[in-house]
Amino acid sequence: MRRREPGRYEASLSLHTTTSRLAVYLLAFTAAVVIGFPFLWMIICSFKPPSELYNAPPLFWPVAATLQNYADLFIQTGFARYFVNSLIVAIASTALSLFFGSIGGYVLARFDFFGLALFAGLSLLCYMLPETLVVIPLYMLASLLGLQDTLVSLVGANTAFTLPFALWFMRGYFRTVPIAYEESAMLDGCNRFQTFWRISLPIALPGLVSVGVFAFNNAWNEYLFALVLISSERNKTLPLGLSTWIGQDSIYSWGMLLSGSVLLTLFSVALYAATQSKLAPGLADGGNKG
Amino acid sequence: MVHRGDRLFAAVALLPSVALVLMLIAVPAIAIFALSVQEVSLGRASGTFVGLANFRAVLASPDFYTALINTFIWVVGNVVFEMALGLGLALLLQQGFRFRSLARAVILAPYLLPTIVAVLVWRYMFDDIVGIVNRGLMVVGLIERPLQWLTSPRMAMFSVILVSTWKFAPFVVIALLGILQAIPLDQYDAAKLDGANAFGRFLHITLPHILPVFLLTALLRTIWSFHKFDIIYLLTGGGPIDATTTLPILVYFKAFHDFDVGGAAAVALIMLALILACLGVYFALLRRSERRL
Amino acid sequence: MTMHRVADRRPSRRAVLKGFAAAGAFTLAAPHVARAAEVVRFLHDETDPPTVEFFNKAIAAFQADNPGVTIEMEAVGSAGRLQKVTAMLNAGTMPEIFKILPEERFSFGAQGFLEPLDDVIAEIGVDQYPARMIAPIDGKRISIPYTIGHSSVFWYRDDLFSAKGIAPPADWAAYLAAAKALTSGDQYGTVFPVNKNRVTSLFFSQYYWSAGGTYFDKDLKLVFGGEPAVKALEFQKALSKFVPPGVANYVNNDLVNAYLTEKVAIDIWAARLISTAALNKPDLIARTKAAKRPAGPAGVGVGFANANNLALSSEKVGSRSIAAAKKFLLYILTGDRAVDFALTAYPHLIPPTASVRSDPRLLAGTPQLAGRRDLADASFDISNTLDFESEAGATIENGTVVTTGVSNPLIGTIIARDIPAQMVQRVVLQDLDPTEAVAWGRSEMEATLAKARKI
């Protein structure tokens, strides 16, 4: 089963020639620079004292680099608190989405009773209603259940928002798992859940990565649900907390905005990098059907 | 093959999802349907029943058609650029090279940044006085005079599509990377032995394998672009004048500036009809591509 | 074999899930633990960190003096405020005290969403407030000012003026000449917004009033249009040659930012300019002075100043601790608290009561603005200003603006739809003839009013 040589398994083009190697490096570098420029700018500007942010024409490098913006962020706002809240909501939403999305996607891929296909199609309706109109009935429901101003309501809302995507995506991946594997497992005595958990899920692992990133990112960046569902300072998530004193009327401090953004992004990127390396070996093994 | 206990398993497995999803759809959908046939202003829960008057009013107003055209340009621009760029980057990032993890992290980062923050950073970069984009382009000599990224009608639409593509192409990259990595290697080896070149291998091996996921991603990006509100609203507010006013922005203005919640709901339902039509096309394509696999 | 390895790592996710279910349950339970006898919820949008810090301290002191009352404060950005209020109105969970925009008072009041505050205002003293900002609506006072927003102070770069030998302009012609003289290369004479938003309508209204026009007369009939409107648009069109190129996308923020880049010589805006400069670019303040607004064709430079109000929700929409809320309002809006509050964004937050405005501690200002009484004086001076709700039938007599005391519930929809802003956009961005633009604006306003009268 393990045919892949370490290091080469993901190449679909041969990189034997130097020119193709060079081309890849060049393209990757250009892409990273162009796409990454705003971040570079953000990072550089976050170390500028507030007065330099108003320089016209703008200078690239800081004249008097400082950590004041980062200090202000923690001293003057509840950044640490927002961070923890966002983390709780994002991890909970992601875990729930991964679990229910994968098992639900499996059911949608394998079975066709109860009008499941109809539900699958209907679930996409979630994404077809304008968010500004959806959020008010959602808040009314939350307050009816006594859940206004709780992180639980936010976890529920975010999970609900991620699930249709998760269901559809995992359904697609589970369709590629050969039924023969599952049938042989069940003949060996596994029940349906065990078959799903031990045989099918590992093969569909790449789908879980996409779903996980989507779920985490959606919850991490989500603003509108948080705005309406959360009231007190101690429950605010990052986008909501930062936007409180960032507005069209007055941005209290560009420096604090930039430093907050940098920390936000670095964390997300670090998290993604960490999960990538952990899941990569699984991806190689799971996909080979030769 | 359906085994004993499968029905129970299916029911239990899907129940929480059904509950959560219905909560997110059913309650708002009913509310929106109800509002669209009433004349109701902001702050009130209900108003007077007016049948299809809201729909007629919307379909008779030039604002709606301007928004419709803008939305079409916005969605097509977004989806085409995001899928093309996403596919290209995914193929690129699939190659084994040093610093690949770093490149992946950088290219993914725009997707991981909250929209509010991303937009404010881009506004800062596009600023007419302190913006680095104009400054950089002038210093390098690519332009002579500053460009009006957000305030010229034609450039404004381009700029918002640019920011949106920058933000969401990484999502396409992730989605496609997953499926690209699942393609068995030996198919490529066999093709190479048969004398196929890189392009041929892409066309006959890679593409059929990724087509279902590609189409699904394109479908989702279409739906999400269609409804995207915050990027345009925070960057240009729908302006200049109404050059970037898309249907979701029209909904917002109707609800919160005109205080015409019934009209806003009517636009929302017209949007629903339009996107469902799109879905029909995608599903047909999706089913065909899945059969080929 | 490999699949088993992957599968064995899996079960830990279940444990993680359980862990977060527990965390979630705890988070759900937590808010209920600390509930005291009476809870007063307080929603506002003064979100500068120093202001929030002030509120936290004042609330702690109030709670210490009033055991049995808990104040739950929520600070929301101004952009999100309306969506929150709408959601809470629909769900019947309105906070006791909340920030309300002037035009909202009419429809909310008419629907019984607001509790009268006449007793609180009487205790502070009705004549402490500028008359037009405390006018009753349908016989009741359903809001109370907590600060005055004066958006029309004429700030200018004294150093640039001196370098060119210019004096602060006394009228529109001089303003144009000064702006022209100060515009060259990447330096701009002045700035004003041309976005489709409230602040653009605000700027236009200033010039419209300075040309002698009003939107409504004292009988609340729409009288918008005519010479004053055309003159105002022509003036803005002429002025638009001397402003930064990006004004079509400017929001409130940008009016401050543009000045702080040192590329703009004249900026008519609120004292937010000064308070932000004090934080970010203190040396600019030394080079900034304030002057009287240039007079329009009607002989006066009319500015814009309105009250920022707090309102008390009624039980109908979810308010419970009304007596406690009134007590808290009385506490937070008077005495040392009022002075401390105003000092958190000085001199932008203008105390609405005369006694606080003349408080010596307030006039001493902040350390950063020591010795610049002139800046605070310019900000606090709201003579010859109007706002949307009180401009009906206003006239200019002997160089002073005189209001009729009539509150206008109809103008809110016109401003909310950004009709004046759209007129300015058509003239400045699309080169439409001002007379045609005024005609367009007039017909839009009539259509809006016709529709509003039906609901």
Coordinates of N, CA and C in Angstrom, one line a residue, chain A residues 3-4 9-13 15 21 24-25 27-28 31-32 35-39 41-42 45 53-58 100 103-104 106-107 111 113-114 116 119 122-134 137-138 141 156 159-161 163-165 168-169 173 175 183 186 192-193 206 210 213-214 217 220-221 223 239 243 246 251 254 257 261 264-265 268-269 272 276 283 287 289-290, chain B residues 1-3 6-7 9-11 13-14 16-18 20-21 23-25 27-29 31-32 89 92 94-98 100 104-114 116-117 120-122 124-125 129-132 135 166-167 171 174-175 178-179 181-186 188-189 198 201 213 216-217 219-220 223-224 227 229-230 251-252 256 264-265 268 272 275-276 279 283 286 290 293:
Chain A
R3 N 3.3 3.2 -1.5 CA 4.2 3.2 -2.6 C 4.9 4.5 -2.7
R4 N 4.5 5.5 -1.9 CA 5.0 6.8 -2.2 C 6.4 7.0 -1.5
Y9 N 6.0 12.7 -3.2 CA 4.7 12.1 -3.4 C 3.7 13.1 -4.0
E10 N 4.0 14.4 -3.8 CA 2.9 15.3 -4.2 C 3.2 15.9 -5.6
A11 N 4.3 15.6 -6.2 CA 4.6 16.2 -7.5 C 3.9 15.6 -8.6
S12 N 3.2 16.4 -9.3 CA 2.5 15.9 -10.5 C 3.3 16.2 -11.8
L13 N 4.1 17.3 -11.7 CA 5.0 17.6 -12.8 C 6.4 17.1 -12.4
L15 N 10.2 17.6 -11.7 CA 11.0 18.8 -11.4 C 12.5 18.4 -11.7
R21 N 12.4 23.8 -12.1 CA 12.6 24.1 -10.7 C 12.7 25.6 -10.5
V24 N 9.3 27.3 -10.9 CA 8.4 27.1 -9.7 C 8.8 28.1 -8.6
Y25 N 10.2 28.1 -8.3 CA 10.6 29.1 -7.2 C 10.2 30.5 -7.5
L27 N 7.8 31.7 -9.6 CA 6.4 31.9 -9.5 C 5.9 32.0 -8.0
A28 N 6.4 31.0 -7.2 CA 6.0 31.0 -5.8 C 6.4 32.3 -5.1
A31 N 4.2 35.2 -6.3 CA 2.9 35.1 -5.7 C 2.9 35.5 -4.2
A32 N 3.9 34.9 -3.5 CA 4.0 35.2 -2.1 C 4.2 36.7 -1.9
I35 N 0.9 38.7 -2.9 CA -0.2 38.5 -2.0 C 0.1 38.9 -0.6
G36 N 1.4 38.7 -0.3 CA 1.8 39.0 1.1 C 2.1 40.5 1.4
F37 N 2.1 41.3 0.3 CA 2.6 42.7 0.5 C 1.7 43.4 1.6
P38 N 0.4 43.3 1.5 CA -0.4 44.0 2.5 C 0.0 43.6 3.9
F39 N 0.4 42.3 4.1 CA 0.8 41.9 5.5 C 2.1 42.6 5.9
W41 N 3.3 45.3 4.8 CA 3.0 46.7 5.1 C 2.3 46.9 6.5
M42 N 1.4 46.0 6.8 CA 0.8 46.0 8.1 C 1.8 45.8 9.2
C45 N 4.1 48.9 9.4 CA 3.4 50.1 10.0 C 3.1 49.9 11.5
L53 N 2.3 57.4 10.9 CA 1.3 56.7 10.0 C 0.6 57.8 9.2
Y54 N 0.7 59.0 9.5 CA 0.1 60.1 8.7 C 1.1 60.8 7.8
N55 N 2.3 60.2 7.6 CA 3.2 60.8 6.7 C 2.8 60.8 5.3
A56 N 2.8 61.9 4.6 CA 2.5 62.0 3.2 C 3.6 62.7 2.5
P57 N 4.2 62.2 1.5 CA 4.0 60.8 1.0 C 4.6 59.8 2.0
P58 N 4.0 58.6 2.0 CA 4.4 57.6 3.0 C 5.8 57.1 2.9
F100 N -19.9 16.8 13.2 CA -21.2 16.6 12.6 C -21.2 16.7 11.1
I103 N -19.8 13.2 9.9 CA -20.7 12.1 10.0 C -22.0 12.3 9.2
G104 N -22.4 13.6 9.1 CA -23.5 14.0 8.3 C -23.2 13.8 6.8
Y106 N -21.2 11.8 5.6 CA -21.1 10.3 5.3 C -22.5 9.8 5.0
V107 N -23.4 10.2 5.9 CA -24.8 9.7 5.7 C -25.4 10.2 4.4
F111 N -26.6 7.1 2.0 CA -28.0 6.8 2.1 C -28.9 7.7 1.3
F113 N -32.6 7.8 2.2 CA -34.0 7.8 2.7 C -34.3 9.1 3.4
F114 N -35.5 9.2 4.0 CA -35.9 10.4 4.7 C -35.9 11.7 3.8
L116 N -33.2 12.7 2.2 CA -31.9 13.3 2.6 C -31.4 14.3 1.5
F119 N -32.8 17.6 1.9 CA -32.3 18.3 3.0 C -30.9 18.9 2.6
L122 N -31.5 21.8 0.4 CA -32.2 22.9 1.2 C -31.2 23.6 2.1
S123 N -30.2 22.8 2.6 CA -29.2 23.4 3.5 C -28.4 24.5 2.9
L124 N -28.3 24.5 1.6 CA -27.5 25.5 1.0 C -28.2 26.9 1.0
L125 N -29.5 26.8 1.4 CA -30.3 28.0 1.5 C -29.7 29.0 2.5
C126 N -29.0 28.3 3.5 CA -28.3 29.1 4.5 C -27.5 30.3 3.9
Y127 N -26.9 30.0 2.8 CA -26.0 30.9 2.2 C -26.6 31.9 1.2
M128 N -27.9 31.7 1.1 CA -28.6 32.5 0.1 C -29.5 33.6 0.6
L129 N -29.4 33.8 1.9 CA -30.2 34.9 2.5 C -29.2 36.0 3.0
P130 N -29.5 37.2 2.7 CA -28.6 38.3 3.1 C -28.4 38.3 4.6
E131 N -27.1 38.4 5.0 CA -26.8 38.3 6.4 C -27.4 39.4 7.2
T132 N -27.6 40.6 6.6 CA -28.1 41.7 7.4 C -29.6 41.4 7.8
L133 N -30.3 40.6 7.0 CA -31.7 40.3 7.3 C -31.8 39.1 8.2
V134 N -30.8 38.2 8.1 CA -30.8 36.9 8.8 C -30.6 37.1 10.3
P137 N -33.7 37.9 13.0 CA -34.5 36.7 13.5 C -33.7 35.8 14.4
L138 N -32.4 35.7 14.0 CA -31.5 34.8 14.8 C -31.4 35.3 16.2
L141 N -34.4 34.5 18.2 CA -34.5 33.1 18.6 C -33.5 32.9 19.8
G156 N -23.3 28.1 18.4 CA -24.4 27.5 17.7 C -24.5 28.2 16.3
T159 N -21.5 27.3 14.0 CA -21.6 25.9 13.6 C -22.7 25.7 12.5
A160 N -23.8 26.3 12.8 CA -24.9 26.2 11.8 C -24.5 26.8 10.5
F161 N -23.8 27.8 10.5 CA -23.4 28.5 9.3 C -22.4 27.6 8.5
L163 N -22.0 24.2 8.8 CA -22.5 22.9 8.5 C -22.9 22.6 7.0
P164 N -23.7 23.4 6.4 CA -24.0 23.1 5.0 C -22.8 22.9 4.1
F165 N -21.8 23.8 4.3 CA -20.5 23.6 3.5 C -19.9 22.3 3.9
W168 N -21.7 19.2 2.5 CA -21.5 19.1 1.0 C -20.1 18.6 0.7
F169 N -19.2 19.2 1.4 CA -17.8 18.9 1.1 C -17.4 17.5 1.5
Y173 N -16.2 13.9 -0.6 CA -15.1 13.1 -0.3 C -15.5 11.7 0.0
R175 N -17.9 10.1 -1.2 CA -18.3 9.4 -2.4 C -17.1 8.7 -3.1
E183 N -18.0 -2.5 3.0 CA -18.7 -3.8 3.0 C -17.8 -4.9 3.6
M186 N -17.7 -4.4 7.3 CA -19.0 -4.8 8.0 C -19.2 -6.3 8.0
R192 N -22.0 0.2 11.6 CA -21.9 1.3 10.7 C -21.0 2.4 11.2
F193 N -21.1 2.7 12.5 CA -20.3 3.8 13.0 C -18.8 3.5 13.0
P206 N -8.4 14.6 3.8 CA -8.1 15.9 3.1 C -9.3 16.8 3.1
S210 N -9.9 20.9 4.7 CA -10.6 22.1 4.1 C -11.7 22.5 5.0
V213 N -10.4 24.3 8.2 CA -9.9 25.6 8.0 C -11.1 26.6 7.8
F214 N -12.0 26.1 7.0 CA -13.2 27.0 6.7 C -13.9 27.3 8.0
N217 N -11.8 29.5 10.4 CA -11.7 30.8 9.9 C -13.0 31.6 10.0
W220 N -13.5 32.5 13.6 CA -12.5 33.5 14.0 C -12.8 34.9 13.5
N221 N -13.2 35.0 12.3 CA -13.4 36.3 11.6 C -14.8 36.8 11.7
Y223 N -18.2 38.6 12.3 CA -18.4 39.8 13.0 C -19.9 40.1 13.2
P239 N -13.0 40.2 16.3 CA -13.5 41.2 15.3 C -14.4 42.2 16.0
S243 N -13.5 46.2 16.4 CA -14.3 47.1 15.7 C -15.1 48.1 16.6
I246 N -13.0 50.9 16.3 CA -12.7 51.2 15.0 C -14.0 51.5 14.3
I251 N -11.4 56.4 14.1 CA -10.5 55.3 14.5 C -9.7 55.9 15.6
W254 N -4.8 54.2 14.7 CA -4.4 53.4 13.6 C -3.4 52.4 14.1
L257 N -4.9 49.5 15.8 CA -5.6 48.7 14.7 C -4.6 47.8 14.0
S261 N -4.3 43.7 14.2 CA -4.4 42.9 13.0 C -3.2 41.9 12.8
L264 N -3.5 39.0 15.2 CA -4.6 38.2 14.7 C -4.1 37.3 13.6
T265 N -3.5 37.9 12.6 CA -3.1 37.1 11.4 C -2.0 36.1 11.8
S268 N -3.4 33.0 13.3 CA -4.1 32.1 12.4 C -3.1 31.4 11.5
V269 N -2.1 32.1 11.0 CA -1.1 31.5 10.2 C -0.4 30.4 10.9
Y272 N -2.5 27.4 11.3 CA -2.6 26.6 10.1 C -1.4 25.8 9.8
Q276 N -1.1 21.8 9.5 CA -0.7 21.3 8.2 C 0.4 20.2 8.4
L283 N -2.3 12.6 5.0 CA -2.8 12.9 3.7 C -2.1 12.0 2.6
G287 N -4.5 8.7 0.6 CA -5.0 8.9 -0.8 C -4.7 7.9 -1.8
K289 N -4.7 4.9 -3.9 CA -5.6 3.8 -4.1 C -5.1 2.8 -5.1
G290 N -3.8 2.9 -5.3 CA -3.2 2.1 -6.4 C -3.2 0.6 -6.1
Chain B
M1 N -25.4 -0.7 -0.2 CA -26.1 -1.8 0.5 C -26.5 -1.2 1.9
V2 N -27.8 -1.4 2.2 CA -28.3 -0.8 3.5 C -28.3 -2.0 4.5
H3 N -27.6 -1.7 5.6 CA -27.5 -2.8 6.7 C -28.5 -2.5 7.8
D6 N -29.0 1.0 10.0 CA -28.5 2.1 9.2 C -29.4 3.3 9.3
R7 N -30.7 3.0 9.3 CA -31.7 4.2 9.4 C -31.5 4.9 10.7
F9 N -28.9 5.0 12.6 CA -27.6 5.7 12.5 C -27.7 7.0 11.7
A10 N -28.4 6.9 10.6 CA -28.5 8.1 9.7 C -29.3 9.2 10.5
A11 N -30.4 8.8 11.1 CA -31.2 9.8 11.8 C -30.4 10.4 13.0
A13 N -27.2 10.6 13.4 CA -26.0 11.3 12.9 C -26.4 12.7 12.3
L14 N -27.6 12.7 11.7 CA -27.9 14.0 11.0 C -28.8 14.9 11.9
P16 N -28.6 16.5 14.8 CA -28.1 17.8 15.2 C -27.9 18.8 14.1
S17 N -27.4 18.3 13.0 CA -27.1 19.2 11.8 C -28.5 19.7 11.3
V18 N -29.4 18.8 11.2 CA -30.7 19.3 10.7 C -31.3 20.4 11.6
L20 N -29.7 22.4 13.8 CA -29.0 23.7 13.7 C -29.2 24.4 12.4
V21 N -29.2 23.6 11.3 CA -29.3 24.3 10.0 C -30.7 24.8 9.8
M23 N -32.6 25.9 12.1 CA -32.7 27.1 12.9 C -32.2 28.3 12.2
L24 N -31.1 28.0 11.4 CA -30.5 29.1 10.7 C -31.2 29.5 9.5
I25 N -31.9 28.6 8.9 CA -32.7 28.9 7.7 C -34.1 29.2 8.0
V27 N -36.1 30.0 10.5 CA -36.6 31.2 11.2 C -36.4 32.4 10.4
P28 N -35.2 32.7 9.9 CA -35.0 33.9 9.1 C -35.8 33.8 7.8
A29 N -35.9 32.6 7.2 CA -36.5 32.6 5.9 C -38.0 32.9 6.0
A31 N -39.3 34.7 8.4 CA -39.4 36.1 8.7 C -39.3 37.0 7.4
I32 N -38.3 36.6 6.5 CA -38.1 37.4 5.3 C -39.3 37.3 4.4
L89 N -2.4 28.6 -8.2 CA -1.6 28.6 -7.0 C -1.6 27.2 -6.4
L92 N 0.8 25.1 -8.2 CA 2.1 25.6 -7.8 C 2.5 25.1 -6.5
Q94 N 1.6 22.6 -4.9 CA 1.6 21.2 -4.8 C 3.0 20.6 -5.0
Q95 N 3.8 21.4 -5.7 CA 5.1 21.0 -6.1 C 6.0 20.9 -4.8
G96 N 6.9 20.0 -4.8 CA 7.8 19.9 -3.6 C 8.9 20.9 -3.8
F97 N 9.0 21.9 -3.0 CA 10.2 22.8 -3.1 C 10.4 23.4 -1.7
R98 N 11.6 23.8 -1.5 CA 12.0 24.4 -0.2 C 11.1 25.6 0.1
R100 N 8.2 25.7 0.9 CA 6.8 25.6 0.4 C 5.9 25.9 1.5
R104 N 3.0 28.6 1.4 CA 1.6 28.3 1.7 C 1.0 29.2 2.7
A105 N 1.8 29.4 3.8 CA 1.3 30.2 4.9 C 1.0 31.6 4.5
V106 N 2.0 32.2 3.7 CA 1.8 33.6 3.2 C 0.6 33.7 2.3
I107 N 0.5 32.7 1.4 CA -0.6 32.8 0.4 C -1.9 32.6 1.0
L108 N -1.9 31.8 2.1 CA -3.2 31.5 2.8 C -3.6 32.7 3.7
A109 N -2.7 33.5 4.1 CA -2.9 34.5 5.2 C -4.1 35.4 4.9
P110 N -4.3 35.9 3.7 CA -5.4 36.9 3.5 C -6.7 36.3 3.9
Y111 N -6.9 35.0 3.7 CA -8.2 34.4 4.1 C -8.4 34.4 5.6
L112 N -7.3 34.4 6.3 CA -7.3 34.2 7.8 C -7.5 35.6 8.5
L113 N -7.5 36.6 7.7 CA -7.6 38.0 8.4 C -9.1 38.4 8.4
P114 N -9.6 38.9 9.5 CA -11.0 39.3 9.5 C -11.3 40.4 8.5
I116 N -13.1 43.1 8.4 CA -13.1 44.5 8.8 C -11.7 45.0 8.8
V117 N -10.8 44.2 9.3 CA -9.4 44.6 9.4 C -8.8 44.7 8.1
L120 N -9.9 47.8 6.2 CA -9.2 49.0 6.7 C -7.8 49.1 6.2
V121 N -7.1 48.0 6.2 CA -5.7 48.0 5.8 C -5.6 48.4 4.3
W122 N -6.5 47.8 3.5 CA -6.6 48.2 2.1 C -7.0 49.6 1.8
Y124 N -6.3 52.0 3.8 CA -5.1 52.8 4.1 C -4.1 52.7 3.0
M125 N -4.0 51.6 2.3 CA -3.1 51.4 1.2 C -3.5 52.2 0.0
I129 N -4.0 60.3 0.0 CA -2.9 61.1 0.4 C -1.7 60.2 1.0
V130 N -2.0 59.2 1.8 CA -0.9 58.5 2.4 C -0.8 57.0 1.9
G131 N -1.5 56.7 0.8 CA -1.6 55.4 0.3 C -0.2 54.9 -0.2
I132 N 0.2 53.7 0.1 CA 1.4 53.2 -0.3 C 1.4 52.6 -1.7
R135 N 2.0 55.4 -4.2 CA 3.3 55.9 -4.0 C 4.3 54.9 -4.6
W166 N -8.1 38.8 -3.5 CA -7.0 38.6 -2.7 C -7.4 37.9 -1.4
K167 N -8.6 38.2 -0.9 CA -9.0 37.6 0.3 C -9.5 36.2 0.2
F171 N -9.0 30.4 -0.2 CA -9.9 29.4 0.1 C -10.0 28.4 -1.0
I174 N -6.9 26.1 -0.8 CA -7.0 25.0 0.2 C -7.9 23.9 -0.3
A175 N -9.1 24.3 -0.8 CA -10.0 23.3 -1.3 C -9.4 22.4 -2.4
G178 N -6.4 20.0 -1.3 CA -6.9 18.7 -0.7 C -7.1 17.6 -1.8
I179 N -7.8 18.0 -2.8 CA -8.2 17.0 -3.8 C -7.0 16.7 -4.7
Q181 N -4.0 16.4 -3.8 CA -3.1 15.5 -3.1 C -3.6 14.1 -3.1
A182 N -4.9 13.9 -3.4 CA -5.5 12.6 -3.3 C -5.4 11.9 -4.6
I183 N -4.9 12.5 -5.7 CA -4.8 11.8 -7.0 C -3.6 10.8 -6.9
P184 N -3.9 9.6 -7.3 CA -2.8 8.6 -7.2 C -1.7 8.8 -8.2
L185 N -0.5 8.7 -7.7 CA 0.7 9.0 -8.5 C 0.8 8.1 -9.7
D186 N 0.5 6.8 -9.6 CA 0.8 5.9 -10.6 C 0.1 6.3 -12.0
Y188 N -0.1 9.2 -13.2 CA 0.8 10.1 -13.9 C 2.0 9.4 -14.5
D189 N 2.5 8.4 -13.7 CA 3.7 7.6 -14.2 C 3.3 6.9 -15.5
A198 N 3.1 17.6 -20.0 CA 2.6 18.1 -18.8 C 1.1 18.6 -19.0
R201 N -1.2 15.6 -19.3 CA -1.4 15.0 -18.1 C -2.4 15.8 -17.2
V213 N -14.8 18.7 -7.1 CA -14.5 19.6 -6.0 C -14.3 21.0 -6.6
L216 N -17.8 22.3 -7.1 CA -18.4 22.6 -5.8 C -17.9 23.9 -5.3
T217 N -16.6 24.1 -5.3 CA -16.0 25.3 -4.8 C -16.4 26.5 -5.6
L219 N -19.2 26.8 -7.2 CA -20.6 27.0 -6.8 C -20.7 27.8 -5.5
L220 N -19.9 27.4 -4.5 CA -20.0 28.0 -3.2 C -19.4 29.5 -3.3
I223 N -22.2 31.6 -4.8 CA -23.2 31.9 -3.8 C -22.7 33.0 -2.8
W224 N -21.5 32.7 -2.3 CA -20.9 33.7 -1.3 C -20.6 35.0 -1.9
H227 N -23.7 37.2 -2.3 CA -24.2 37.8 -1.1 C -23.2 38.6 -0.3
F229 N -21.4 41.3 1.4 CA -21.8 42.7 1.7 C -20.6 43.5 2.3
D230 N -19.9 43.0 3.3 CA -19.1 43.9 4.0 C -17.9 44.4 3.2
V251 N -30.0 45.9 -0.5 CA -30.8 45.4 0.7 C -30.6 46.2 1.9
Y252 N -29.3 46.4 2.2 CA -28.9 47.2 3.4 C -29.4 48.6 3.4
F256 N -31.9 50.0 6.1 CA -31.4 50.9 7.2 C -31.3 52.4 6.8
A264 N -36.7 45.7 1.3 CA -35.4 45.0 1.4 C -35.7 43.5 1.3
A265 N -36.7 43.0 2.0 CA -37.0 41.6 2.0 C -37.4 41.1 0.6
A268 N -34.3 40.6 -1.3 CA -33.7 39.4 -0.8 C -34.3 38.1 -1.5
L272 N -32.7 35.4 -4.0 CA -32.8 33.9 -3.8 C -33.2 33.2 -5.1
I275 N -30.2 33.1 -7.5 CA -29.2 32.2 -7.2 C -29.6 30.7 -7.3
L276 N -30.9 30.5 -7.1 CA -31.4 29.1 -7.3 C -31.3 28.7 -8.8
L279 N -27.8 27.7 -9.4 CA -27.6 26.4 -8.7 C -28.0 25.3 -9.7
F283 N -25.5 22.3 -10.6 CA -25.8 20.9 -10.2 C -25.8 20.0 -11.4
L286 N -22.2 19.4 -12.0 CA -21.6 18.6 -11.0 C -22.0 17.1 -11.1
E290 N -19.3 14.0 -11.7 CA -19.2 13.0 -10.7 C -19.3 11.6 -11.4
L293 N -16.1 10.1 -12.9 CA -15.0 9.6 -12.1 C -15.1 8.1 -11.8

